[in-house]
Coordinates of N, CA and C in Angstrom, one line a residue:
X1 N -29.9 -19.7 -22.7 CA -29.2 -20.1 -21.4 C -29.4 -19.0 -20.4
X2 N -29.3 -19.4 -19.3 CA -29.4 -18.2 -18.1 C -28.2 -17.9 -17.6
X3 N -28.1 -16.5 -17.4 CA -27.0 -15.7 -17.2 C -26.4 -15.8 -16.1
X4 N -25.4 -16.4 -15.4 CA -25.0 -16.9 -14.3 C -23.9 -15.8 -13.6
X5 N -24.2 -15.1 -12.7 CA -23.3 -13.8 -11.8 C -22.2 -15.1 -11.2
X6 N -21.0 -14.3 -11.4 CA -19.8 -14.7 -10.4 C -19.2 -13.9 -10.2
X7 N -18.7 -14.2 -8.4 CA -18.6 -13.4 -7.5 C -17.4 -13.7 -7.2
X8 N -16.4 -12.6 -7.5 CA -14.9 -12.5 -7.8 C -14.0 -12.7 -6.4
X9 N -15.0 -11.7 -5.7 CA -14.7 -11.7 -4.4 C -15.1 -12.6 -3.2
X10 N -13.9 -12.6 -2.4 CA -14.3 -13.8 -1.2 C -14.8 -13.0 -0.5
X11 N -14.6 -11.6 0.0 CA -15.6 -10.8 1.2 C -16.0 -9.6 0.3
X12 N -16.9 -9.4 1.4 CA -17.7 -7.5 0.9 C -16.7 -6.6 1.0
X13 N -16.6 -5.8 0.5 CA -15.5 -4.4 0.5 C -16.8 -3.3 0.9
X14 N -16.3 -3.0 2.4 CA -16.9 -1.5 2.5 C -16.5 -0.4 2.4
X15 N -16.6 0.6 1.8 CA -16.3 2.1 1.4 C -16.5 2.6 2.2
X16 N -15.7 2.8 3.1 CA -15.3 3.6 4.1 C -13.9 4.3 4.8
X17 N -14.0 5.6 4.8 CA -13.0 6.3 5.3 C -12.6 6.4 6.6
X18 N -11.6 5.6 7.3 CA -11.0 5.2 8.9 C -10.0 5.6 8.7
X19 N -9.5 6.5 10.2 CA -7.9 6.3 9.9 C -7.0 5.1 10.9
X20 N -6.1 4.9 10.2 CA -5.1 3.5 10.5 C -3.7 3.9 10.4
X21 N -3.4 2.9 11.3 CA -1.6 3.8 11.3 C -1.2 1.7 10.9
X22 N 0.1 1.7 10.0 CA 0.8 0.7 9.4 C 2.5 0.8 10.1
X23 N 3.1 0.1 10.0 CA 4.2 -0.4 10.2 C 5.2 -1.1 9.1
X24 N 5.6 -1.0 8.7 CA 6.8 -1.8 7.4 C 7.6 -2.5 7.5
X25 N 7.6 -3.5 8.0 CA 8.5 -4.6 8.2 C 9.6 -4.5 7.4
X26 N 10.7 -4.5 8.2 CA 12.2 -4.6 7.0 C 13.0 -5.3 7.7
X27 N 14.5 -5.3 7.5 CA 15.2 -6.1 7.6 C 15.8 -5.5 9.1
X28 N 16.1 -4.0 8.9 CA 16.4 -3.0 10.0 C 15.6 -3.6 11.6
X29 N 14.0 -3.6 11.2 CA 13.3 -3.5 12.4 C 12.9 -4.8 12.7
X30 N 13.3 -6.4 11.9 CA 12.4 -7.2 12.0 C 13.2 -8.0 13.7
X31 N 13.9 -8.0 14.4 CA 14.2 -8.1 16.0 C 13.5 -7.4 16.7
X32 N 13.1 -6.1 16.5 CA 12.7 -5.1 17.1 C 11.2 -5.7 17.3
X33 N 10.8 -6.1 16.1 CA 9.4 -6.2 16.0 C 8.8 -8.0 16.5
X34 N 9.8 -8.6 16.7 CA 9.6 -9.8 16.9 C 9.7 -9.4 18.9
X35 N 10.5 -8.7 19.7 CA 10.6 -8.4 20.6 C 9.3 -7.9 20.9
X36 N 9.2 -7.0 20.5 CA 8.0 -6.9 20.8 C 6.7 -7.0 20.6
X37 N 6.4 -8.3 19.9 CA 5.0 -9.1 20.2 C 5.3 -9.9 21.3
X38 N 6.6 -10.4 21.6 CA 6.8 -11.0 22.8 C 6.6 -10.5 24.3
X39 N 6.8 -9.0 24.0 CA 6.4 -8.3 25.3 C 5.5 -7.6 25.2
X40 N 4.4 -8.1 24.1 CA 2.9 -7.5 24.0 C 2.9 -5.6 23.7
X41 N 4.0 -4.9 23.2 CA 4.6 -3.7 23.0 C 4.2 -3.4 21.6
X42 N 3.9 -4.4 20.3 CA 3.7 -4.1 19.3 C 3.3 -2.9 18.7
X43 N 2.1 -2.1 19.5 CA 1.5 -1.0 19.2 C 2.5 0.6 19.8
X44 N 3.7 0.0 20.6 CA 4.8 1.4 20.7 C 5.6 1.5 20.0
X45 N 6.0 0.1 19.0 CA 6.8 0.1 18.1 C 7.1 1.8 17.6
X46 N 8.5 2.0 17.6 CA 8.9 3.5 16.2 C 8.6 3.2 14.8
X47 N 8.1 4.0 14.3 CA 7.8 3.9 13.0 C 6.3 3.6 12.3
X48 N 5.4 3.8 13.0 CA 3.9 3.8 12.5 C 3.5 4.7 11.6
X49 N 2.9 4.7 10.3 CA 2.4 5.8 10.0 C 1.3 5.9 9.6
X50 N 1.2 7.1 9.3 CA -0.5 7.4 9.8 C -0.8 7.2 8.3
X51 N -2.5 6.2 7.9 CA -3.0 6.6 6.3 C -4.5 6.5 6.6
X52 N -5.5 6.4 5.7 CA -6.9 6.5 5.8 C -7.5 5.7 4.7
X53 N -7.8 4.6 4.8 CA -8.6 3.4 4.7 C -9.7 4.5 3.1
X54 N -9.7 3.0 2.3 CA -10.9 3.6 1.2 C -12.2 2.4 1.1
X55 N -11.6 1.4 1.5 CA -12.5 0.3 1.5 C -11.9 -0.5 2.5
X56 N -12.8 -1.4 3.2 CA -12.5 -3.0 4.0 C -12.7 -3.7 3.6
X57 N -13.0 -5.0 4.4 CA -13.0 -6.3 3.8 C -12.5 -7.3 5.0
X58 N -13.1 -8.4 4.8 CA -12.6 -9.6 5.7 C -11.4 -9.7 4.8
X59 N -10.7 -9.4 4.3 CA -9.7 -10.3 3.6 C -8.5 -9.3 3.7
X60 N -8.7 -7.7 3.6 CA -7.7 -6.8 3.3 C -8.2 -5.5 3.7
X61 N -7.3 -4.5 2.9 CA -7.9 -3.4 2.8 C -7.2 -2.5 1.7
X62 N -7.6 -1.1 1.6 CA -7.6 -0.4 0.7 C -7.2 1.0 1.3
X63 N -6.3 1.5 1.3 CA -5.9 3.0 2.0 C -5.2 3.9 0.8
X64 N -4.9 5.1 1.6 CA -4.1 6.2 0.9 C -3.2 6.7 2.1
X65 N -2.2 6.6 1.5 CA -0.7 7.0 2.4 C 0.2 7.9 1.7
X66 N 1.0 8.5 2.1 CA 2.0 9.1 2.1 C 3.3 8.9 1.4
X67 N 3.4 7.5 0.6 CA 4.5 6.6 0.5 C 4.4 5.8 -0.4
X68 N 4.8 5.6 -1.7 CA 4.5 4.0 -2.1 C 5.2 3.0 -1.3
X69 N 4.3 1.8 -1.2 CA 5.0 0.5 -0.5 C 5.3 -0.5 -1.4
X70 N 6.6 -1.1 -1.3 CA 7.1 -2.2 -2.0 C 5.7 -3.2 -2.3
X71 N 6.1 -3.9 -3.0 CA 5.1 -4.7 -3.2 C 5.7 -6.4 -2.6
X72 N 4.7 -7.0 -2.3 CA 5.3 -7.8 -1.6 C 5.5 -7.9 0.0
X73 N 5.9 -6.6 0.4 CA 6.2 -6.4 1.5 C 5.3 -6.3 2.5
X74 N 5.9 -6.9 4.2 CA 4.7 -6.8 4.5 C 4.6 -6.0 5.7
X75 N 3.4 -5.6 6.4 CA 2.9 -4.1 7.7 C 2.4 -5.2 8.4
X76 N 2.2 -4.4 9.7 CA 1.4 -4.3 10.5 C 0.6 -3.2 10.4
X77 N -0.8 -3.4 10.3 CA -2.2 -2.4 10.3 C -2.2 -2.9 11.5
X78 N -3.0 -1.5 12.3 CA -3.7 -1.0 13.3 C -4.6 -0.7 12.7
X79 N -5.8 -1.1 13.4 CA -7.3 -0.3 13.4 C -7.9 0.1 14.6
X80 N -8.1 1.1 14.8 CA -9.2 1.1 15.9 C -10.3 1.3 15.5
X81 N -11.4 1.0 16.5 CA -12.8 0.9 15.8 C -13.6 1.1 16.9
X82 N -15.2 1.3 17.1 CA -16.3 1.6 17.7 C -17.4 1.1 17.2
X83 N -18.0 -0.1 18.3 CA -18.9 -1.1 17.8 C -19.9 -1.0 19.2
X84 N -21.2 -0.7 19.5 CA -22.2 -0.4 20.2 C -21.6 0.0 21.3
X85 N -20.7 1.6 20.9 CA -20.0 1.9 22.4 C -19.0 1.6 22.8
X86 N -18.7 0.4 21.9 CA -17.3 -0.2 23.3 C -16.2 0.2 21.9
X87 N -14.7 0.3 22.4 CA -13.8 0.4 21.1 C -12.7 -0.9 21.3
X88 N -12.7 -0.9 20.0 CA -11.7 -2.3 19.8 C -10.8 -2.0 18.9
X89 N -9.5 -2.8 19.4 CA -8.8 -2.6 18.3 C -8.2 -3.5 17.6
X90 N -8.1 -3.3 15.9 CA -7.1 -4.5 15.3 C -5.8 -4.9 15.5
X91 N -5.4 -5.7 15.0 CA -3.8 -5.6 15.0 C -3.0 -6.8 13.9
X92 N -3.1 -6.6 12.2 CA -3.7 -8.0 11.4 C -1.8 -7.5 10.6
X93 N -0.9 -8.5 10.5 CA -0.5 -8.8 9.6 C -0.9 -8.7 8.4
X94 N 0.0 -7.7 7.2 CA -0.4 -8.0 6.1 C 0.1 -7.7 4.7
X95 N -0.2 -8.2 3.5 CA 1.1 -8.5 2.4 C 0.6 -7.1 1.4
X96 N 1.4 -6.3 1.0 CA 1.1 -5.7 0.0 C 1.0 -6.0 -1.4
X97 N -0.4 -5.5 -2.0 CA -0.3 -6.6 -3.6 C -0.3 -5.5 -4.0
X98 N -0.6 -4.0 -4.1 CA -0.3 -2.7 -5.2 C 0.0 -1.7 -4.5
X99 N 0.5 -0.7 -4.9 CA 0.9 0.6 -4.4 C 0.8 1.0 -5.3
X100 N 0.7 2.2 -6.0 CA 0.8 2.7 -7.0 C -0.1 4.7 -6.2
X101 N 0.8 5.7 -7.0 CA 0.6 7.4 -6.9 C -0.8 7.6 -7.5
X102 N -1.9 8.2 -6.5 CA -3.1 8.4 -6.8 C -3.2 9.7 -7.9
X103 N -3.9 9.3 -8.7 CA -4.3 9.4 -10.0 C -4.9 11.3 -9.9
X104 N -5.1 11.3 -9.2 CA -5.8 12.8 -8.9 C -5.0 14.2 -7.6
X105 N -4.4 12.9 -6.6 CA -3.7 14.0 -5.2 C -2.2 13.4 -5.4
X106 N -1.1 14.8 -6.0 CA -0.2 15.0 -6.0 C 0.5 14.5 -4.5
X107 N 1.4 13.7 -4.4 CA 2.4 12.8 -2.9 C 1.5 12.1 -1.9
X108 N 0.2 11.5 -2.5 CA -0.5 10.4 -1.8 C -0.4 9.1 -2.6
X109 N 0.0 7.9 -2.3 CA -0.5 6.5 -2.7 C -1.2 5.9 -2.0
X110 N -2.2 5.1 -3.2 CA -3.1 4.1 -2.7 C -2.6 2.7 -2.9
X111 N -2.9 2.0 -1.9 CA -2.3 0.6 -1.6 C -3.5 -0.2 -1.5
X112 N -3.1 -1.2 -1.4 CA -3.8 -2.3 -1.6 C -3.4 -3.6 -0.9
X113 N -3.8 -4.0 0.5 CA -3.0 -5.2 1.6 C -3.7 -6.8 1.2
X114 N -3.1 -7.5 1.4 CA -4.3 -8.6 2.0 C -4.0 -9.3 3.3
X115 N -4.5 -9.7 4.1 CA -4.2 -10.2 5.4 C -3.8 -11.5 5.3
X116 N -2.7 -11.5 6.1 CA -2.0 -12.7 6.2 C -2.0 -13.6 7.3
X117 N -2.1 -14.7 7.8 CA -2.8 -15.8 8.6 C -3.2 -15.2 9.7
X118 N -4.5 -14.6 9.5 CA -5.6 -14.2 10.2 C -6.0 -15.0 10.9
X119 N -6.4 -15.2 11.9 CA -7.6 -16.5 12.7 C -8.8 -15.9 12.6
X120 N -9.5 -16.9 12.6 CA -11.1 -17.2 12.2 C -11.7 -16.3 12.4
X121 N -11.3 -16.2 13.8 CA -11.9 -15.6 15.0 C -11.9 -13.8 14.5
X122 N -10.7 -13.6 14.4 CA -10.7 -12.2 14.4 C -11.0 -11.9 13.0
X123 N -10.8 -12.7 12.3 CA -11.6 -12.4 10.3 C -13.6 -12.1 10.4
X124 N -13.8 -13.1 11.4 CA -15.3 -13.0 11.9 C -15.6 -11.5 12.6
X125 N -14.3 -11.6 13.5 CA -15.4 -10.1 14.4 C -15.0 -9.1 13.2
X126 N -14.0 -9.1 12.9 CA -13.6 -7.7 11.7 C -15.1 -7.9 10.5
X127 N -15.5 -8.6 10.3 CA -16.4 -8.7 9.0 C -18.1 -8.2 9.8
X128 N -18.1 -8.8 11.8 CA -18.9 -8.3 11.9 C -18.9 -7.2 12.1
X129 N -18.0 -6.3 12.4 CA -17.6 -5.2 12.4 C -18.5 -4.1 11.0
X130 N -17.7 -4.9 10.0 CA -18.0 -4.3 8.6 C -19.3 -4.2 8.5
X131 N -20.2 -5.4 9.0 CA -21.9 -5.6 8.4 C -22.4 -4.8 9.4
X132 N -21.8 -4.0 10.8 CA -22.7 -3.2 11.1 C -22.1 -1.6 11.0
X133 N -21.1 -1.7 10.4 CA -20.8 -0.3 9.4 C -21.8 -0.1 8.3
X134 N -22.3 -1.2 7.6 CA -23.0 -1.0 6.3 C -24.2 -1.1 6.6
X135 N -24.8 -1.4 7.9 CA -25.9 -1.4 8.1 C -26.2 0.3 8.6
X136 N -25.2 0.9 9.5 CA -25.1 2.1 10.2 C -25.5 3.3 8.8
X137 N -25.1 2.8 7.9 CA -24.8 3.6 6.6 C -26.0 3.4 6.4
X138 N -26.8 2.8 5.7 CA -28.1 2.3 5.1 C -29.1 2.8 6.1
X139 N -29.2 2.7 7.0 CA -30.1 4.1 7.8 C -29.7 4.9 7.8
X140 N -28.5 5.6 7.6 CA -28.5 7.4 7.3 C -29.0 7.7 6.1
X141 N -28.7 6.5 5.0 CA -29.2 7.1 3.7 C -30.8 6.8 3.1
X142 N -31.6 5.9 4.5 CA -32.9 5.5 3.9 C -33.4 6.4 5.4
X143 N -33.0 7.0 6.1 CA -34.0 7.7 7.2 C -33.4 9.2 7.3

């Protein structure tokens, strides 16, 4: 019989180090934070904190923070980013599925998000984003 690959994953995961600042939705801030998507303020919000991305993905991501986060719970990620010159920024809803204390660096956790009702639109530009990170990579390491 022929040996048939299945592919676990719905998008590519790129290994890459970004830094991102997150938000924690709770019970305290969730007025705060509904006000201000209404007055387009979301990125002044109090309470951002800073972590650095290990992998992406159209679907989620993968960071190291300062904090374990509940599981279940859910952020706002920030990304900023730089795509032929111009910079863009994210701004994706999203649910936490692990947190857990990194195995090697004493008061860092690694998390693990997945995005929650994304539009098409911005799941597309974020992925084309990713394929010309992995392309930018693949010429440093073949030239």
């Amino acid at each position: 019989t022929n040996i048939v690959k299945y592919e676990r994953r719905q998008f590519f995961r790129l290994d890459v180090a970004m830094d991102i600042r997150y938000l924690t939705l709770r019970p305290d801030n969730t007025a705060a934070f509904k006000e201000a998507v209404k007055t387009n303020t979301l990125l002044q919000m109090e309470g951002f904190q800073a972590a650095t991305t290990r992998d992406v993905s159209g679907g989620g991501l993968r960071f190291v923070c300062n904090e374990e986060l509940p599981i279940d719970s859910m952020l706002i990620t920030h990304i900023e980013t730089e795509m032929d010159g111009r910079p863009k920024q994210y701004v994706f809803l999203a649910k936490v599925l692990a947190s857990k204390k990194h195995e090697e660096i004493r008061g860092i956790y690694e998390s693990r998000v997945q995005f929650v009702d994304l539009k098409q639109s911005a799941r597309e530009e974020l992925v084309q984003y990713i394929f010309h990170c992995q392309r930018e990579q693949l010429k440093k390491h073949s030239g």
